[in-house]
mmCIF file of C-alpha atoms in Angstrom:
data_model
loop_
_atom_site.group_PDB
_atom_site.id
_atom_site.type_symbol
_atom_site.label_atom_id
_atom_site.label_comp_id
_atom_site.label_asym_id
_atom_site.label_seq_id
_atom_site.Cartn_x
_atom_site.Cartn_y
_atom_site.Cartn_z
ATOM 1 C CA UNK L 1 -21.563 47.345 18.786
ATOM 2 C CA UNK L 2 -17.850 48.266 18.657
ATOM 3 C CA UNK L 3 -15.107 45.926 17.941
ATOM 4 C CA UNK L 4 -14.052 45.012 21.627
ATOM 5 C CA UNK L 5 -17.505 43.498 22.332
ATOM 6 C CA UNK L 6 -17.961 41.362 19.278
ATOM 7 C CA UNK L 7 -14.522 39.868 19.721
ATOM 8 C CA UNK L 8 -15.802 39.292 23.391
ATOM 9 C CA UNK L 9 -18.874 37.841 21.978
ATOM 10 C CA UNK L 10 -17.190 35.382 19.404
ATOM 11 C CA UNK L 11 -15.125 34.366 22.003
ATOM 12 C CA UNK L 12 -17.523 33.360 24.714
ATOM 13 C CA UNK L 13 -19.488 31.590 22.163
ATOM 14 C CA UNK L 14 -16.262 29.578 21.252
ATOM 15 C CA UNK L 15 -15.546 28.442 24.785
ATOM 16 C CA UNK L 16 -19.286 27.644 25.247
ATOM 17 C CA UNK L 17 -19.244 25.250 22.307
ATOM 18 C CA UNK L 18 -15.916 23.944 23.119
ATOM 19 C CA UNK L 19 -17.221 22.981 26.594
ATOM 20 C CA UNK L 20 -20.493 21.526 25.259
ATOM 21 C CA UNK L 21 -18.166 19.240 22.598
ATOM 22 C CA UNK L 22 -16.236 17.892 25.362
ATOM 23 C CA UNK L 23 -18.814 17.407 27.626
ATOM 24 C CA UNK L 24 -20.693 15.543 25.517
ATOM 25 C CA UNK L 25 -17.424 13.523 24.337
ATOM 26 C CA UNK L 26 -16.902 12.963 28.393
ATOM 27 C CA UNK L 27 -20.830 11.877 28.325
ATOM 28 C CA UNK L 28 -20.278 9.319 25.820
ATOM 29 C CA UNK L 29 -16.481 7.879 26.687
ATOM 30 C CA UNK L 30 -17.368 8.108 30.270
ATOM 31 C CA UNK L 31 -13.456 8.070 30.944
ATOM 32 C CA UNK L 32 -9.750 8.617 29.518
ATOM 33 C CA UNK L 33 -8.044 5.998 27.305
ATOM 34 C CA UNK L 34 -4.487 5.609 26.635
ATOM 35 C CA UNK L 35 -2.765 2.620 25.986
ATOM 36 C CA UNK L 36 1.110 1.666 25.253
ATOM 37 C CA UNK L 37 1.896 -0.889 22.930
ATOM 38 C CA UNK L 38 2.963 -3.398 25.788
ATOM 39 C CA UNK L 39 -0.179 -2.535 27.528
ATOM 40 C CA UNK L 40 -3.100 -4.007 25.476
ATOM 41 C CA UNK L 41 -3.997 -7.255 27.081
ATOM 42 C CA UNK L 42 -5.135 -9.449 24.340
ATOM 43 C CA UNK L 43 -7.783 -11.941 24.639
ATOM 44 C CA UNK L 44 -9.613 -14.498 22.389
ATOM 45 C CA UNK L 45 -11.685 -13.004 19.430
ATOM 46 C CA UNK L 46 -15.267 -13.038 18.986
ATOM 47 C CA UNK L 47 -16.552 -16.729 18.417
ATOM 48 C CA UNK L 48 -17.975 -15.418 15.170
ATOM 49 C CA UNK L 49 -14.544 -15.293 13.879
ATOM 50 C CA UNK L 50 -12.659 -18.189 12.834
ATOM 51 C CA UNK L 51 -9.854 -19.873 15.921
ATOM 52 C CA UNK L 52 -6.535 -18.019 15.769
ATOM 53 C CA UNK L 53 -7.287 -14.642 16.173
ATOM 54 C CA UNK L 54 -6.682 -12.602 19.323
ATOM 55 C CA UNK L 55 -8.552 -9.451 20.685
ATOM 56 C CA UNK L 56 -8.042 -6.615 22.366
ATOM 57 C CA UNK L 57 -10.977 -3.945 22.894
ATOM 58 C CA UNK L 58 -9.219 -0.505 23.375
ATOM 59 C CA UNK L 59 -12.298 1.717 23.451
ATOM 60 C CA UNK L 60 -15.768 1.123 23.431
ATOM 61 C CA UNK L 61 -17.618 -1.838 23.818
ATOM 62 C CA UNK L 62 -18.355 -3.693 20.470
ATOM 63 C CA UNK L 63 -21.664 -5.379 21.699
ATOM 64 C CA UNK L 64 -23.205 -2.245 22.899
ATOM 65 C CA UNK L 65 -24.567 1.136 20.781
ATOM 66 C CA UNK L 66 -22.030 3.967 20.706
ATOM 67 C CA UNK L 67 -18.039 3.985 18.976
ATOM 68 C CA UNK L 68 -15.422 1.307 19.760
ATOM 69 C CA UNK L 69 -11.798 0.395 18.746
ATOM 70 C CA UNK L 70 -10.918 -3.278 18.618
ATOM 71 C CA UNK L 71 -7.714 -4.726 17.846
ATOM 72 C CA UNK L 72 -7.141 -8.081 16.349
ATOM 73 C CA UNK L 73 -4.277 -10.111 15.989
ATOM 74 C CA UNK L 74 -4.183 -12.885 13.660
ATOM 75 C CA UNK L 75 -1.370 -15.189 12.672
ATOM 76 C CA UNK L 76 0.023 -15.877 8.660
ATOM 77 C CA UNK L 77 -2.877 -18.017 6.619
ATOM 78 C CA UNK L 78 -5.565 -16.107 8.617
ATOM 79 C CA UNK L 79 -8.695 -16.496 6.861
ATOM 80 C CA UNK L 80 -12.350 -14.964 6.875
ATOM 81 C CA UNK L 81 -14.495 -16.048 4.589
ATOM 82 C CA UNK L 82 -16.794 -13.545 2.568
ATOM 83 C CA UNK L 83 -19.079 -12.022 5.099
ATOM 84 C CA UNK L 84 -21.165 -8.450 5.759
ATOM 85 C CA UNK L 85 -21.520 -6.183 8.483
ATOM 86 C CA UNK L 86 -24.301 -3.913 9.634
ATOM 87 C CA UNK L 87 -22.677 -1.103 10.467
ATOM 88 C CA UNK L 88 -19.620 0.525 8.842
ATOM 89 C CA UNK L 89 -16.052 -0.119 9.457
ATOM 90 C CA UNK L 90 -12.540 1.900 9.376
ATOM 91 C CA UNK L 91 -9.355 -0.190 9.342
ATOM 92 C CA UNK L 92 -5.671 0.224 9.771
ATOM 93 C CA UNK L 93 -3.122 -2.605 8.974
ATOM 94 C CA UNK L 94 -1.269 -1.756 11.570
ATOM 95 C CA UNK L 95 1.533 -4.022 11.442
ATOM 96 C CA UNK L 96 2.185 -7.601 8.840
ATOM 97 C CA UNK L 97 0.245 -7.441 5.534
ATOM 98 C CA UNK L 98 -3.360 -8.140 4.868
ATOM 99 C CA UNK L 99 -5.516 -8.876 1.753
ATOM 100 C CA UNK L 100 -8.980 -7.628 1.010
ATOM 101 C CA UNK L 101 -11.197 -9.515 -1.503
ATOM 102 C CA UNK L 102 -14.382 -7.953 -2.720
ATOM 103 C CA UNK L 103 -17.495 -9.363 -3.222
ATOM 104 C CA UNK L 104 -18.857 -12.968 -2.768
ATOM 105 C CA UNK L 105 -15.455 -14.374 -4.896
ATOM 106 C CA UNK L 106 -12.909 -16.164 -1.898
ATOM 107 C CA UNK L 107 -9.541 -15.844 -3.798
ATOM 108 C CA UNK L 108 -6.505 -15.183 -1.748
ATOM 109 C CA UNK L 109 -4.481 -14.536 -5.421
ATOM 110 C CA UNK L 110 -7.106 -11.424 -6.083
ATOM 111 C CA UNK L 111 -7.766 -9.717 -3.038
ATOM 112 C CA UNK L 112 -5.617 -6.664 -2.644
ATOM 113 C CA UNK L 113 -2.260 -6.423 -1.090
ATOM 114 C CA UNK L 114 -2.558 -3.766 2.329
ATOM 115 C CA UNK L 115 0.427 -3.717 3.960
ATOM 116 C CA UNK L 116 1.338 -1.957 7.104
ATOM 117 C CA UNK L 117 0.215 1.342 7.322
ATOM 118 C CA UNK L 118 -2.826 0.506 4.845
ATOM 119 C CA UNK L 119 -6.538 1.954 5.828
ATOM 120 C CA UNK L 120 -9.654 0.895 4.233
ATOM 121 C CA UNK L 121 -12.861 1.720 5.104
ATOM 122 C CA UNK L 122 -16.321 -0.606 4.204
ATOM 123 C CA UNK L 123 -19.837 1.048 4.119
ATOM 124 C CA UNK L 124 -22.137 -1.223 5.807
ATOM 125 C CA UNK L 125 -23.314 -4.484 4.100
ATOM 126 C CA UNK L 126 -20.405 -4.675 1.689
ATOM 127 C CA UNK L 127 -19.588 -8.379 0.755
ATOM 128 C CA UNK L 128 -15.576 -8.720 1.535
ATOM 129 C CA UNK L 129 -13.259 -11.518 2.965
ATOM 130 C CA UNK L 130 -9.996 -11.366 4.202
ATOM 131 C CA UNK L 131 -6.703 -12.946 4.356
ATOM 132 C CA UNK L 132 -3.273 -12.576 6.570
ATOM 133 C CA UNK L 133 -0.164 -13.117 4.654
ATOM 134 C CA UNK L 134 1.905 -12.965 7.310
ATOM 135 C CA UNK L 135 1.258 -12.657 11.113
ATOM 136 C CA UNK L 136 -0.886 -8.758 11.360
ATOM 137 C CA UNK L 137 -2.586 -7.117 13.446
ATOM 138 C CA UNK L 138 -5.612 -4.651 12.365
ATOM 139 C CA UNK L 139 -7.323 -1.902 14.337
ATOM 140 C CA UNK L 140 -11.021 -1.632 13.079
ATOM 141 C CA UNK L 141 -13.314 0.897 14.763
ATOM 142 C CA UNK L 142 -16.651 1.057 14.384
ATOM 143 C CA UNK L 143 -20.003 1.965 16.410
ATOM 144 C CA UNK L 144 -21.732 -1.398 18.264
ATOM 145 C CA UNK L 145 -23.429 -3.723 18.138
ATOM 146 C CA UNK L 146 -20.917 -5.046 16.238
ATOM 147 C CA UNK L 147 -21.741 -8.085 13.781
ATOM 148 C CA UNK L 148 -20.989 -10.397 10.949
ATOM 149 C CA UNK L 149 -23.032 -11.871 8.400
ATOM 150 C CA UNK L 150 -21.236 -15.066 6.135
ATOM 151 C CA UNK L 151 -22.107 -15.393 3.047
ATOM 152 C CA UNK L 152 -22.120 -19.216 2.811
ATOM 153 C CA UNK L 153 -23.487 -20.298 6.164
ATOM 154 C CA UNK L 154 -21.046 -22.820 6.335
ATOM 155 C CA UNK L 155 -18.291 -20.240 6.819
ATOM 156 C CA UNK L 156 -19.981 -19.403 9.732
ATOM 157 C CA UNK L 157 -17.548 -20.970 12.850
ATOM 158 C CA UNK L 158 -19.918 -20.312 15.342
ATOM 159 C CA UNK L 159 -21.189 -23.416 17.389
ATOM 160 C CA UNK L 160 -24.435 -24.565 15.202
ATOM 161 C CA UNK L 161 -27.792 -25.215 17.910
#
């Protein structure tokens, strides 16, 4: 086989992959997203999370299986309680300055600073809480069904049946 036709060869295999990638990416986002800053409608958040925060789903659907970016919006004193999730999540502090506590301990005073531009990232079932010094907004992405376990059930400000 000379040089011409393995070149040939590498390169048709490229494209194919390339076009299975995004074809399975197109399978799975079903459409195009792109959002400007002024363009995210923002909604109430999940009744699992304490009143005062605001949502915005950019991509993805949290309740369902599959990836998803959410947004939240929370003003200065925010607070959530120590709590779990199921799956694993990927943060930004996108704009204010958040804190981070670890484990089942809820102290403001030891939870670390994350200002803007911060990024954390939680394997599934890690205890954390966390706390808004200011007004911020986070991006967390994740794959759905998205959930949270409190701690201390009493944290938990969903409506009680």
């Amino acid at each position: 086989m000379n040089q011409h036709t393995l070149l040939n060869i590498v390169a048709t295999t490229a494209i194919g992959l390339t076009t299975l990638a995004g074809s399975a990416v197109g399978q799975e986002t079903g459409e195009h997203k792109l959002f400007a800053p002024q363009d995210i409608v923002w909604g109430p958040a999940p009744s699992s999370l304490p009143q005062g925060a605001q949502a915005a789903v950019l991509y993805g659907d949290p309740g369902k299986e599959g990836l998803f970016a959410l947004r939240l919006k929370v003003p200065k004193g925010y607070h959530i309680a120590p709590h779990t999730h199921p799956k694993p999540e990927i943060v930004t502090v996108l704009s204010g300055t958040a804190r981070l506590g670890m484990g089942t301990t809820d102290d403001h005073d030891k939870a670390q600073v994350l200002p803007a531009g911060s990024f954390f990232a939680m394997s599934a079932g890690s205890v954390h809480s966390f706390f808004a010094d200011g007004d911020t907004i986070i991006q967390l992405n994740s794959s759905g069904p998205w959930g949270i376990n409190y701690i201390n059930p009493k944290d938990d400000p969903r409506p009680k049946m």
